[in-house]
Short mmCIF file of C-alpha atoms and ligand atoms in Angstrom, two decimals:
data_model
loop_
_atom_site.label_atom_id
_atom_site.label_comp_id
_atom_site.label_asym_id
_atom_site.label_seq_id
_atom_site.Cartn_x
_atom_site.Cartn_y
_atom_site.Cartn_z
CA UNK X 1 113.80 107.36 108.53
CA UNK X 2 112.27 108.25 111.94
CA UNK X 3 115.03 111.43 112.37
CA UNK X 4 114.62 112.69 108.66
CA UNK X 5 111.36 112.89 108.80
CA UNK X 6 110.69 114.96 112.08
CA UNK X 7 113.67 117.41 110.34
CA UNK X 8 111.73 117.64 107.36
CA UNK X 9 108.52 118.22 108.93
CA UNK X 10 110.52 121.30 110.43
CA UNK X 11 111.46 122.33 107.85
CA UNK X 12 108.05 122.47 105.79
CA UNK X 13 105.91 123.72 108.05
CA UNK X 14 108.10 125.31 110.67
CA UNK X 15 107.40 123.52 113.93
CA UNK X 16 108.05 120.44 115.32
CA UNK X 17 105.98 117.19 114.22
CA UNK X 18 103.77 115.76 117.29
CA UNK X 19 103.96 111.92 116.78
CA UNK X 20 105.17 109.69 114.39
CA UNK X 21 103.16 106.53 112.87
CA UNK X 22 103.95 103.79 110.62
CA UNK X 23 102.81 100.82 108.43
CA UNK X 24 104.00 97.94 106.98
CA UNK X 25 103.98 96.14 103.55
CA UNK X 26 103.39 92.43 103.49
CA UNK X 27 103.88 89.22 101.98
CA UNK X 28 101.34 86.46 101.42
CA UNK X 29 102.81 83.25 102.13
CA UNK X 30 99.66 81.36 100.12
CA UNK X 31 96.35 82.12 98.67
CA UNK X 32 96.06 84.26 96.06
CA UNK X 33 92.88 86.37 94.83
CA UNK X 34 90.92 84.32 97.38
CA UNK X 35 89.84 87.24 99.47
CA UNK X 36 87.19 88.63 97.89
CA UNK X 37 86.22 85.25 96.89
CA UNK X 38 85.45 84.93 100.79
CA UNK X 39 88.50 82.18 100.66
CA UNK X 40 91.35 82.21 103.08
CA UNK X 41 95.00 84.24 102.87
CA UNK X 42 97.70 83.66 104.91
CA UNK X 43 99.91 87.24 104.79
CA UNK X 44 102.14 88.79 107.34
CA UNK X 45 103.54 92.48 108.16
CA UNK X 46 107.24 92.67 106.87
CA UNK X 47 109.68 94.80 107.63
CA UNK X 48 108.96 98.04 104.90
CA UNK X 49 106.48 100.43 105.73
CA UNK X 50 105.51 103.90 105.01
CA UNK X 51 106.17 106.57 107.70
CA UNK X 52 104.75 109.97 108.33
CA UNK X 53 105.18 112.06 110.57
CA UNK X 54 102.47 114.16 111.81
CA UNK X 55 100.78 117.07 113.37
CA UNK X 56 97.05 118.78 113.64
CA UNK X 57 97.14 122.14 111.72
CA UNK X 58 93.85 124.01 113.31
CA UNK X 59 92.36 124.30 110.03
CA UNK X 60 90.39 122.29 107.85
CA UNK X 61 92.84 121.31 105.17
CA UNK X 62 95.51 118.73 105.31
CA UNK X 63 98.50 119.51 103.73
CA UNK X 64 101.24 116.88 102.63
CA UNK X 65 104.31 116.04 101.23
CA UNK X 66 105.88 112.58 99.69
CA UNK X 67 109.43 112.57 100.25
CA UNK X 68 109.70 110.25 97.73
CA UNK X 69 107.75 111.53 94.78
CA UNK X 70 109.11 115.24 96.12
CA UNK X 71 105.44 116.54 95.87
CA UNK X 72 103.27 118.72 97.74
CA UNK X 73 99.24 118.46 98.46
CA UNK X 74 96.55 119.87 99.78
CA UNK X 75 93.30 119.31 99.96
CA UNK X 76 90.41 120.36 102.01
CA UNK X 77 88.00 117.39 103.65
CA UNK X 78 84.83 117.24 101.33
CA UNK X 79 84.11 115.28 98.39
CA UNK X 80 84.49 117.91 96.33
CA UNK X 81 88.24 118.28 97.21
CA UNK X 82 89.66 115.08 95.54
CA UNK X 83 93.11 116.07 94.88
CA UNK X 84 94.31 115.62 91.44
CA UNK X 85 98.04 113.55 92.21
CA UNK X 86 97.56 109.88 92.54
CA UNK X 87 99.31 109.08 95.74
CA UNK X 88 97.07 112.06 97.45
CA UNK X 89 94.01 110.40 96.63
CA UNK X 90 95.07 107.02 99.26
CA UNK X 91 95.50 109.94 101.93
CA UNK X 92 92.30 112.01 101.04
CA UNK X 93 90.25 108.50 100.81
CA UNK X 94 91.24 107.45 104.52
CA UNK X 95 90.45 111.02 105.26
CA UNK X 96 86.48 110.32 103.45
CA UNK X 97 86.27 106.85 104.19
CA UNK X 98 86.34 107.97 108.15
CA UNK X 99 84.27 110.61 108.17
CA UNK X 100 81.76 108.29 106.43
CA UNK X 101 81.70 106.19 109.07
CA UNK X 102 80.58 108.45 111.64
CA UNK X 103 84.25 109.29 112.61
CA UNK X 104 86.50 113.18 112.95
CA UNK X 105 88.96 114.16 111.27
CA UNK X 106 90.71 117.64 111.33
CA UNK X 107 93.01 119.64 109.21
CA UNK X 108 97.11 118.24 109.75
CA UNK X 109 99.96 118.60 108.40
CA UNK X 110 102.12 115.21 107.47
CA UNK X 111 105.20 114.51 105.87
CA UNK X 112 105.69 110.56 104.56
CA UNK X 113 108.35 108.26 103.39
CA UNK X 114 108.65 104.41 102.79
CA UNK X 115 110.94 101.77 101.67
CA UNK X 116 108.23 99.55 100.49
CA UNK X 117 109.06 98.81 96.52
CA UNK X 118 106.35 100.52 94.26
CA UNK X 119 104.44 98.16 92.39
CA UNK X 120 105.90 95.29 93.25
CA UNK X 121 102.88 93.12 94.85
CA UNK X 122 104.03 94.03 98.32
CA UNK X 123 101.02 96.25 99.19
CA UNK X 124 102.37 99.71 99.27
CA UNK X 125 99.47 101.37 98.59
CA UNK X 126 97.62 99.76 101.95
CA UNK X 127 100.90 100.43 104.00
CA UNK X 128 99.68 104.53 102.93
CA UNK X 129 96.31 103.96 103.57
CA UNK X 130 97.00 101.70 106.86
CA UNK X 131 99.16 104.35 108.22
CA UNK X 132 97.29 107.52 107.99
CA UNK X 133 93.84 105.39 108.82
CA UNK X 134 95.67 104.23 112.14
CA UNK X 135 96.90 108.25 112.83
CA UNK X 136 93.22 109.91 111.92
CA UNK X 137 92.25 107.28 114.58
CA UNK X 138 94.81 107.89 117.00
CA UNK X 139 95.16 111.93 116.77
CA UNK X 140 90.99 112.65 116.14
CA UNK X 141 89.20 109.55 117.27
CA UNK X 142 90.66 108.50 120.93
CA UNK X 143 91.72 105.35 119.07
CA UNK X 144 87.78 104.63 119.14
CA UNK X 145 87.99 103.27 115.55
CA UNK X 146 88.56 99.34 115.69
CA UNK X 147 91.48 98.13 114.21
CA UNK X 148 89.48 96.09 111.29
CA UNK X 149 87.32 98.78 110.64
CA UNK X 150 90.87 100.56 110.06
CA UNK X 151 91.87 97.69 107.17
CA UNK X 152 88.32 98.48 105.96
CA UNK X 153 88.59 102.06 105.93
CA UNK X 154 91.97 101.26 103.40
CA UNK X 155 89.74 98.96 101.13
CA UNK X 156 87.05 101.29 100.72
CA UNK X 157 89.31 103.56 99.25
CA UNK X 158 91.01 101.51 97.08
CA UNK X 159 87.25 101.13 95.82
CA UNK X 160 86.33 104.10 96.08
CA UNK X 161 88.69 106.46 95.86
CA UNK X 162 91.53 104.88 93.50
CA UNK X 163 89.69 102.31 91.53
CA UNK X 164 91.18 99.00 92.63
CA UNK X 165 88.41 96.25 93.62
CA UNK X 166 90.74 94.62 95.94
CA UNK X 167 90.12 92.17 98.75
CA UNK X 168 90.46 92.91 102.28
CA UNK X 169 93.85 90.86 102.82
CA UNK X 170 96.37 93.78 101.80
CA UNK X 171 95.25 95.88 104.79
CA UNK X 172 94.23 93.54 106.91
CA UNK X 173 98.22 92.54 107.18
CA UNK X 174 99.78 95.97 107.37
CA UNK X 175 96.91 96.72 110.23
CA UNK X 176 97.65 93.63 112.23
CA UNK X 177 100.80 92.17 111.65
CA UNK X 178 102.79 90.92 114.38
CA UNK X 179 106.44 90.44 114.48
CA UNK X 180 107.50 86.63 113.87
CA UNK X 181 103.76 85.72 113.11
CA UNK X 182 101.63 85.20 110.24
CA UNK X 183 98.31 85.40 110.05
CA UNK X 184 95.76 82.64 108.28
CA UNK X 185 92.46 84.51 107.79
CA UNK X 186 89.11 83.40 107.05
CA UNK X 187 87.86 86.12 104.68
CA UNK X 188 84.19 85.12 104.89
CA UNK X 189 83.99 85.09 108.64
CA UNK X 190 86.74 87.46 109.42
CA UNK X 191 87.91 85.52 111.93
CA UNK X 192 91.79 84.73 112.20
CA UNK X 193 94.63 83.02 113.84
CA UNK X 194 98.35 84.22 114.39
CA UNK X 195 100.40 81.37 113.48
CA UNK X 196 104.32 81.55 115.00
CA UNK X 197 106.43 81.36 111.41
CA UNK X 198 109.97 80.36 112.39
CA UNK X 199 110.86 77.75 109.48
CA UNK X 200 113.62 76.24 111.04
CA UNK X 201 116.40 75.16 108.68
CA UNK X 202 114.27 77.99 105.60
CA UNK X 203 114.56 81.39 104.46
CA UNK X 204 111.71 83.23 102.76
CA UNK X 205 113.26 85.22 100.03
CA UNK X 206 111.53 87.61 97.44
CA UNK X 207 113.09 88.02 93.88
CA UNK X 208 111.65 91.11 92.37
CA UNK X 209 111.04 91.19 88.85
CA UNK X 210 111.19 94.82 88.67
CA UNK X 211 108.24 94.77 86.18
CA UNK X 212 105.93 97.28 87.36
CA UNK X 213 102.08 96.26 87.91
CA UNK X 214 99.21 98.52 87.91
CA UNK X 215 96.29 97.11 89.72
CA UNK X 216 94.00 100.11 88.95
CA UNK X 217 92.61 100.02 85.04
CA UNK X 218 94.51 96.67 85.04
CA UNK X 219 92.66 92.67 84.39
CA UNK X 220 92.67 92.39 88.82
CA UNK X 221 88.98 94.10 88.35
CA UNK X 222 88.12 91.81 85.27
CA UNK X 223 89.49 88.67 87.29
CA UNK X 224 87.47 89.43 90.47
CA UNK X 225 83.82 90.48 88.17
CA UNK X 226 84.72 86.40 86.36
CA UNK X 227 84.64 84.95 89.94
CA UNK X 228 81.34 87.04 90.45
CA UNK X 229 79.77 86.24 87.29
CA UNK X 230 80.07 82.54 88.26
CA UNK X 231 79.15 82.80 91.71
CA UNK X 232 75.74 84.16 90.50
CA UNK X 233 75.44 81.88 88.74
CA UNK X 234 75.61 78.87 90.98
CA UNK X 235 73.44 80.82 93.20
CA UNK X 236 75.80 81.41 96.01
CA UNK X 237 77.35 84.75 97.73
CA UNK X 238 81.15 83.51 96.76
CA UNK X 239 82.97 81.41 95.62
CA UNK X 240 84.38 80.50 98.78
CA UNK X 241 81.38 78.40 98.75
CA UNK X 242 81.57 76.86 95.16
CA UNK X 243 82.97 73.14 94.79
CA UNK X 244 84.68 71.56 91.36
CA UNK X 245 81.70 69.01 91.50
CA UNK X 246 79.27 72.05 91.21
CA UNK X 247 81.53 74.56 88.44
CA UNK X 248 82.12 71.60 86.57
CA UNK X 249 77.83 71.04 86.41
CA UNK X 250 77.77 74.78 84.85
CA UNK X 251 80.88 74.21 83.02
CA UNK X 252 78.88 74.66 79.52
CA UNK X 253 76.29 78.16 80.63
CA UNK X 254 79.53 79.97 81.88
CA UNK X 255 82.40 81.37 79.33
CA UNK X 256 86.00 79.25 79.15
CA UNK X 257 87.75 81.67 80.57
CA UNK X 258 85.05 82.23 83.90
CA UNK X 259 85.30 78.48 84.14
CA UNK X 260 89.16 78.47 84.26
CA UNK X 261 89.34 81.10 86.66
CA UNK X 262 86.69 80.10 89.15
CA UNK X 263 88.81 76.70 88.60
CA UNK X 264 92.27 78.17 89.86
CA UNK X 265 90.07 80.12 92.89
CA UNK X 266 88.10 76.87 94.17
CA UNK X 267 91.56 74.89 94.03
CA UNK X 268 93.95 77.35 95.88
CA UNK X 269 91.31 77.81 99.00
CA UNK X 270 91.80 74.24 99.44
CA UNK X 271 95.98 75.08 98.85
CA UNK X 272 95.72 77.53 101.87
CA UNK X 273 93.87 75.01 104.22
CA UNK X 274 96.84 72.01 102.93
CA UNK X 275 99.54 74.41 103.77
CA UNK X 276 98.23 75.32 107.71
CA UNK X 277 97.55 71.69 108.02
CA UNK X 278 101.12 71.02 106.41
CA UNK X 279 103.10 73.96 109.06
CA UNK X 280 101.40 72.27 111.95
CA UNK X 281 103.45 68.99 110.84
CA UNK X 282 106.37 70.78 110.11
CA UNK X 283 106.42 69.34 106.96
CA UNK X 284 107.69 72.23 104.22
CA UNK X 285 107.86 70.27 101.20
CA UNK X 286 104.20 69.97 101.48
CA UNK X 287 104.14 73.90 101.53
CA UNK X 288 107.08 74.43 99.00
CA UNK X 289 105.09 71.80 96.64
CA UNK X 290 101.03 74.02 97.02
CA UNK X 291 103.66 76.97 96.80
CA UNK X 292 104.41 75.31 93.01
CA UNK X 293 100.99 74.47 92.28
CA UNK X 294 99.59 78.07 93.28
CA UNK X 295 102.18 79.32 90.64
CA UNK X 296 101.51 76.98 87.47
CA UNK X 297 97.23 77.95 88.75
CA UNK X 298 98.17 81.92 88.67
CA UNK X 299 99.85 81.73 85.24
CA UNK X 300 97.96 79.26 83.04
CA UNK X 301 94.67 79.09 84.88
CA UNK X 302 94.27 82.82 86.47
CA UNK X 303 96.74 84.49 84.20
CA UNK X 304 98.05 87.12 86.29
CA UNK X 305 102.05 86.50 85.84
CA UNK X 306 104.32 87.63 83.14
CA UNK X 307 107.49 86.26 81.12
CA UNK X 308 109.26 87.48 84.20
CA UNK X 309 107.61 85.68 86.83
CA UNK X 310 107.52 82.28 85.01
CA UNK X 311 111.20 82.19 84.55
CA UNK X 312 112.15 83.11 88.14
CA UNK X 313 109.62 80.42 88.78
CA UNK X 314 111.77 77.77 86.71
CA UNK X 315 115.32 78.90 88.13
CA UNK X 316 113.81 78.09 91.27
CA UNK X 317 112.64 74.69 90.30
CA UNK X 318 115.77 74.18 88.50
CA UNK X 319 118.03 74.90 91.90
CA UNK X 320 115.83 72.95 93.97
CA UNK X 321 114.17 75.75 96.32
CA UNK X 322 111.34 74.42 98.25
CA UNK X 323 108.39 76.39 97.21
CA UNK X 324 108.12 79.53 94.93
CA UNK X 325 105.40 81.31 92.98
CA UNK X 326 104.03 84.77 92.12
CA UNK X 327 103.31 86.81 94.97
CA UNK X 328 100.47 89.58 95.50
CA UNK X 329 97.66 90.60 92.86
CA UNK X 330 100.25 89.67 89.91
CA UNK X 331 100.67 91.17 86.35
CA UNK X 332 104.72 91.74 87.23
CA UNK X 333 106.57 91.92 90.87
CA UNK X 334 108.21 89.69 92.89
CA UNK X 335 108.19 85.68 93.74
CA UNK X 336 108.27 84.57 97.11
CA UNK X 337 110.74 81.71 97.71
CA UNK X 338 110.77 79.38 100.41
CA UNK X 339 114.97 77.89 100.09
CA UNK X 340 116.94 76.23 102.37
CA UNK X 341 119.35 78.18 104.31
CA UNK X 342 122.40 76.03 102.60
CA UNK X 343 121.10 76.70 99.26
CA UNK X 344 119.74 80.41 99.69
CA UNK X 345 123.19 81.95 98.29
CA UNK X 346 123.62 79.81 95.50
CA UNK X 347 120.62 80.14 94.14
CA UNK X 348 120.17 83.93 94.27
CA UNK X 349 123.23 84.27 92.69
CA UNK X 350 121.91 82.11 89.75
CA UNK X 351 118.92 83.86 90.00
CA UNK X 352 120.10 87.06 89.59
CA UNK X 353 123.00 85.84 86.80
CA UNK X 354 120.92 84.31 84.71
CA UNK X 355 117.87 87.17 84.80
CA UNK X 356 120.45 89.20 84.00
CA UNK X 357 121.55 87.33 81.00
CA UNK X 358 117.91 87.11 79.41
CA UNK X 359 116.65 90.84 80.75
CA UNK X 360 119.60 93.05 80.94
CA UNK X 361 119.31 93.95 85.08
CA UNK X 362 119.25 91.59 87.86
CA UNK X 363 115.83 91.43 89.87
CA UNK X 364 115.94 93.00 93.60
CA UNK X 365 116.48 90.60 96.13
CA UNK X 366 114.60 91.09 99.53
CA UNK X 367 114.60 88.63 102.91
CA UNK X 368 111.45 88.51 104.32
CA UNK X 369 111.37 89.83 108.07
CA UNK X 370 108.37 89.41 109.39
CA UNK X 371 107.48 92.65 111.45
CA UNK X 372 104.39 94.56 113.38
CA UNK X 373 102.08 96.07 111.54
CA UNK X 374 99.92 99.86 111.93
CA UNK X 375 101.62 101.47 115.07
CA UNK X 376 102.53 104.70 116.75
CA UNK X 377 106.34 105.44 116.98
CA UNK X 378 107.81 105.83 120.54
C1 GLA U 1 96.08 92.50 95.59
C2 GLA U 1 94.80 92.90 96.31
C3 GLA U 1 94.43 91.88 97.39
C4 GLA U 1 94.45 90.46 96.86
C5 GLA U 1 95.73 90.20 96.08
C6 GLA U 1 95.71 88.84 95.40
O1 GLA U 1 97.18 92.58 96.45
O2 GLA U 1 94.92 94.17 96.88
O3 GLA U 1 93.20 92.20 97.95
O4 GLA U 1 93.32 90.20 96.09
O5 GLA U 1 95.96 91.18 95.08
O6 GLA U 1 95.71 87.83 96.33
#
């Protein structure tokens, strides 16, 4: 991707790109819309990321092009010059959401690609943002800009800029990943641990529904302003905070569906802690079992999967795979499975046969590599 892209950047703008940067897409092994409850995730940096390769211009525009969508931008660095194409705006935001914060930024020229799946709850909207906040930093800012400020820099645009109320875990992970490590992270603090994931014996395998989510516009704004709602009312900052003793004791001032939700977020920050505790042991049917339980939680109690999701969910069950649920912000994409290595094949192939059957296409079948995250390209 590395090659094509310095040839294309030739090509569009006639001289040779000076560096080339990437960043990665992630998974989420457990702990699902906890992070902007304050709760705990536990992602990783995988092995698809968005590339771009880069070079300052002199000017004060920056001027783009997607490989993938096959469209051109440009835009000039003020508010006022929001471009109008979607997958600009992630670019122009990193561009705002720096200068906001005190930092430079300068007219370039870029040219991107990725192989992260659109849309399918692998977070390739912060691998954009992660990447072009981690080369503003590194080609303006004397790589002055710390690296969480980076992740920030991302989530302030999917606020801001792009209309998303995420958490902070999406770029958090394609910022810091580390190859062969996850990363358990305490979204309250902000403090975090690299944890070595080499599941002896397991393979982590994603099944991709192919049903397209979109976050922005979508119930992921609705679901986070519930878990709000009832954090104000128990009187605390999050939920993070918030015990089943004390939702239960509100259970009849709050609506059903607030209760039910703040009831699937209190239960699966106590998943996330289970399943470090469980690692450290060694002991995956522990993880493969919270794995289950943060599933059944996401569909009946937080009801953010889809027909799609729930029946890769029972083909897993039915094979015997260790752990499996809806990954990401939901609403359609892929499971993650945790499967033995001696039953991996057999049960994608089921999997995939008997999606088929019901849906008319097979879903996309992905190992998990865990990778680095935000870098420079030698
Ligand atoms: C999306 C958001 C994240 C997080 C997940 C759900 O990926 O961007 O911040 O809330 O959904 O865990």
């Amino acid at each position: 991707m590395k090659t094509k892209l310095k040839s294309l950047f030739n090509e569009k703008f006639n001289r040779p790109a000076t560096a080339v940067y990437a960043s990665a897409g992630r998974i989420n092994l457990i702990g699902e819309h906890t992070d902007y409850n304050g709760g705990f995730v536990f992602p990783g940096a995988i092995d698809k990321a968005i590339m771009a390769a880069i070079d300052v211009n002199g000017s004060d525009k920056v001027r783009v092009f997607s490989v993938d969508i096959n469209e051109y931008a440009e835009f000039g660095l003020n508010e006022c010059d929001a471009p109008t194409q979607s997958w600009a705006r992630y670019i122009f935001g990193v561009c705002r959401e720096t200068i906001k914060r005190g930092g430079a930024v300068k007219g370039f020229d870029a040219v991107f690609a990725g192989n992260v799946p659109l849309g399918a709850g692998l977070s390739s909207s912060a691998a954009l943002e992660s990447c072009f906040a981690f080369a503003v930093n590194d080609l303006f800012n004397d790589n002055k800009i710390d690296r969480f400020e980076l992740a920030r820099i991302g989530q302030s645009t999917e606020h801001n800029y792009c209309g998303v109320n995420c958490g902070i875990m999406d770029q958090f992970a394609s910022v810091m990943g580390r190859k062969g490590y996850l990363m358990r992270l305490d979204c309250r603090s902000m403090e975090f641990e690299y944890f070595p994931f080499n599941p002896v014996g397991y393979d982590l395998v994603l099944l991709d529904s192919v049903v397209k989510h979109e976050l922005a516009d979508s119930p992921y704004n609705k679901r986070r302003a519930s878990c709000e709602r009832v954090a104000a009312r128990l009187g605390i900052d999050t939920l993070r905070d918030a015990s089943m003793d004390a939702l239960n004791a509100i259970k009849n001032d709050i609506s059903a569906e607030d209760f039910i939700r703040a009831k699937f977020v209190i239960e699966e920050k106590d998943r996330v802690l289970a399943v470090c505790d469980a690692l450290n042991a060694g002991d995956y049917d522990t993880v493969g079992r919270k794995m289950y339980e943060t599933h059944i939680g996401l569909s009946k109690d937080y009801e953010v999967s889809c027909e799609e999701l729930d029946f890769l969910n029972d083909i897993a069950r039915e094979c015997g795979v260790t752990g499996s649920r809806i990954m990401g912000g939901g609403f359609g994409g892929c499971t993650i499975n945790l499967v033995k290595c001696d039953i991996r094949d057999k049960f994608v192939a089921e999997a995939c046969k008997r999606f088929n059957d019901k849906y008319g296409h097979e879903p996309k079948v992905y190992p998990v590599v865990i990778s680095d995250g935000a870098h420079r390209e030698e």
